[in-house]
Amino acid sequence: MAWEGERVDSNVYTQGDVDRWVYSTCNICSVGCGCYVAVKDGRIVGVKGNAKHPTNRGRLGPKGENQWYANGSPDRLRTPLIRRGDGELRPASWEEAMALVVAHAKRSLDERGRNSVAIYSTGQAFLEDYYTIAKIGRAGLQTHLLDANTRLCTATTEFCLLQSFGADGTPASFDDVDETDTLMLFGHNLAETGTVLFERVMARKRRTGKPYLIVVDPRRTVTAEAADLHLQLYPGTNVPLLNGIVRHVLEIGATDERFIQEHTVGYEKMAAALETWTLERTAQVTGVPGDVIREAAERLGRTSSLVTTTLQGTYQSADATTACVAINNLHLVRGLIGKPGCGPLHMAGQPSSSANRTAGGVGTYPAQRNSNNPKHLQEMARLWKVDEHALPAGPEKGIEEILAMIEDGKIGLFWNIGTNPMVSLPNRGRARKALESTFVVVQDPFLTETSVVADVVLPAALWGEKEGTMENADRTINLLRKAVEPPEGVRSDLEILLDFAARMDFRDREGNPLIAYRTPEECFEEWKEISRGRPCDMTGITYAKLEEHNGLRWPVNDRAPLGTPRLYADHVFPTSPGVAQSYTKDQLTGRALTQEEFEAIGAGGRAILHPTCYLPPVEQPDDRYPMWLTTGRLVWHWHTRTKTARSPHLQVAAPHAYVEIHEDDAAALGIQPGDVVRITSPRGWIEVPARPGRTVQKGLVFVPFHYGSWEGHESANDLTADFTDPLSKQPTFKQSACRIEKTGRSIGKGPIGSLPPDAAGAVSSEHNVPLPPDMP
């Protein structure tokens, strides 16, 4: 345990004492900090950290401390809305709204057939919600069009794990971060996206000198400033850098030959693909000096333990899955997996996107079953008591493919639950036009930017107003108790889904209602049976046990009653054809392999080493658009600010978007701090104030993605390209071409946003995150 002791962070506003504290988990990032919700007079009035929770020992990040303000926001939706004949959203009853949703769902199924209803959900709901979406979607609507913001956030996590290990589930955990000698953060700005985990890492490093910290990022972030070694690579060159590193590891003889021989397949093809990636070529392509690459490779080749984390800088880039597979390859050739302090820790961005993948609310079937395996479909049919031929099979569809189907007139209803795609999707102008052409249901606590395309809006409960479980980034299942009732007229996501299922009259083959459970805990008990015997087995979990032990990492069963700190300690991987969650895909093209092709790989319980070929980003700077654009997150905001913008503290800290530009590029363009500039890409334009400095490289600009009002012209996703990774189908937000022009306007010389002009600026002693100027 990295923490030396407890520190209970709190943020409470009330007159008089709090009436009660209710057990919960933070609902912001994927770290999963334990907390308690403060309740006074039936309202949420604050939050404090759970000192006994091993993840945080009472600490909370700035977003976590401020998440409760959204619950009491005066603009909460309290009644359904329907778009009337005048084109405006008007209040309606629940009966009227749900009847309209059901009518359109039935009409779409009648007129367009199966796979004409799409459900696009979130990474911030509960496992019970996701499992219910899976059951309604596949066994009720018989659609395979289930996707979520997870596709934009961490789909690559899932697919790189399928490629290398046969099933989802990140091998390492936060416990391994506490033990490892070397930690590599690859495209992972931990100081801003996981502040408590960053503090945990740095607390140990200050005390012991470990871990040796390697950061790979094209920006000089606060995380990079804390590194022992920063590899500041060119955009879109993750795969070349990893190829050069792994090749050097092989060249110096730092591999675990016995592990490779006994526990992997594919070594020869993998090694052959690396032959041309000398240090010289790698340096030329990536922009990282050869001696720095050598230093990193030799550290990674000699260290006795290694944890590698990844996040959006890897997932939202060209060849995303290939880069993550290369990281898996590094761990496998060194034999650094399944041991204390070792393994890939492919992170999640949102608090429960991992649960969505596990429970089957997105592309894959529940409990990591393979939709291309007839026996797995037969098993699901038996468990759900439905006809196996009614269950949709085959490869999943990502959100960009779903949008294309809408454009082709194949989808009659698009149900958006708890996410805000009109800010978060790339090339959002195209996405808006597509969604305006079909019937759209938006389920959310607030009117968001996505409401502009909604035909029906359903008001949903927030964190603290419902009960359920989340799966955080390292497989920890955490419990969130209900603290208060939602506002009058508001329903939980689960209640809305159950109402829809009842109105659709979904039945099993015995004529009984398809969904019999009525409460979250009853749902979880059914889910446990679905998970039995699968890699994510949760049969040993109860709500009471989760609260008693402050979360448990799956698998939790008779063999591991208190959970499993790391996967593959026995070095047996779920790659046998009858067990595997996927028959994998061609590593270069993304084509799904057949069962016969997968069997020919011959893994049979061994991990798979894949060749990692480099394909440059589809879009490159040119004479018209001479600069690279990348996007990312800030410490003060989460996702599209639906919740964090309603916290006065967070909104004051970062009220507007801006653009980081290298000071030399700014000087060449005559741009001063605070000048409003127009950034144009092949898809659109925005106007934001400039922040010259040395955080970004020459030729690269950075715009935070959180901002997206239709009137403000500051949405980074008006600019981003909607190309996707061929395996995970995750959009490549991080590499787009753009140009910058002065507008002649200025907002003054003070910087705007979360970071000072240079990322080496002030750092909070409490949270180890950057503070804006003039804030205590």
Tab-separated table of C-alpha atoms in Angstrom, residues 322 585-591 611 613-615 726-727:
chain	number	residue	atom	x	y	z
A	322	THR	CA	-1.739	-2.112	-32.469
A	585	LYS	CA	-9.059	-9.983	-35.713
A	586	ASP	CA	-6.391	-9.617	-38.336
A	587	GLN	CA	-3.907	-7.303	-36.653
A	588	LEU	CA	-3.405	-5.176	-39.776
A	589	THR	CA	-6.844	-4.977	-41.417
A	590	GLY	CA	-9.227	-5.551	-38.499
A	591	ARG	CA	-11.047	-8.372	-40.304
A	611	PRO	CA	3.223	-8.430	-35.379
A	613	CYS	CA	2.924	-2.890	-38.342
A	614	TYR	CA	2.939	0.891	-38.610
A	615	LEU	CA	0.273	2.735	-40.564
A	726	PRO	CA	-9.575	-0.833	-37.708
A	727	LEU	CA	-9.757	-3.208	-34.734
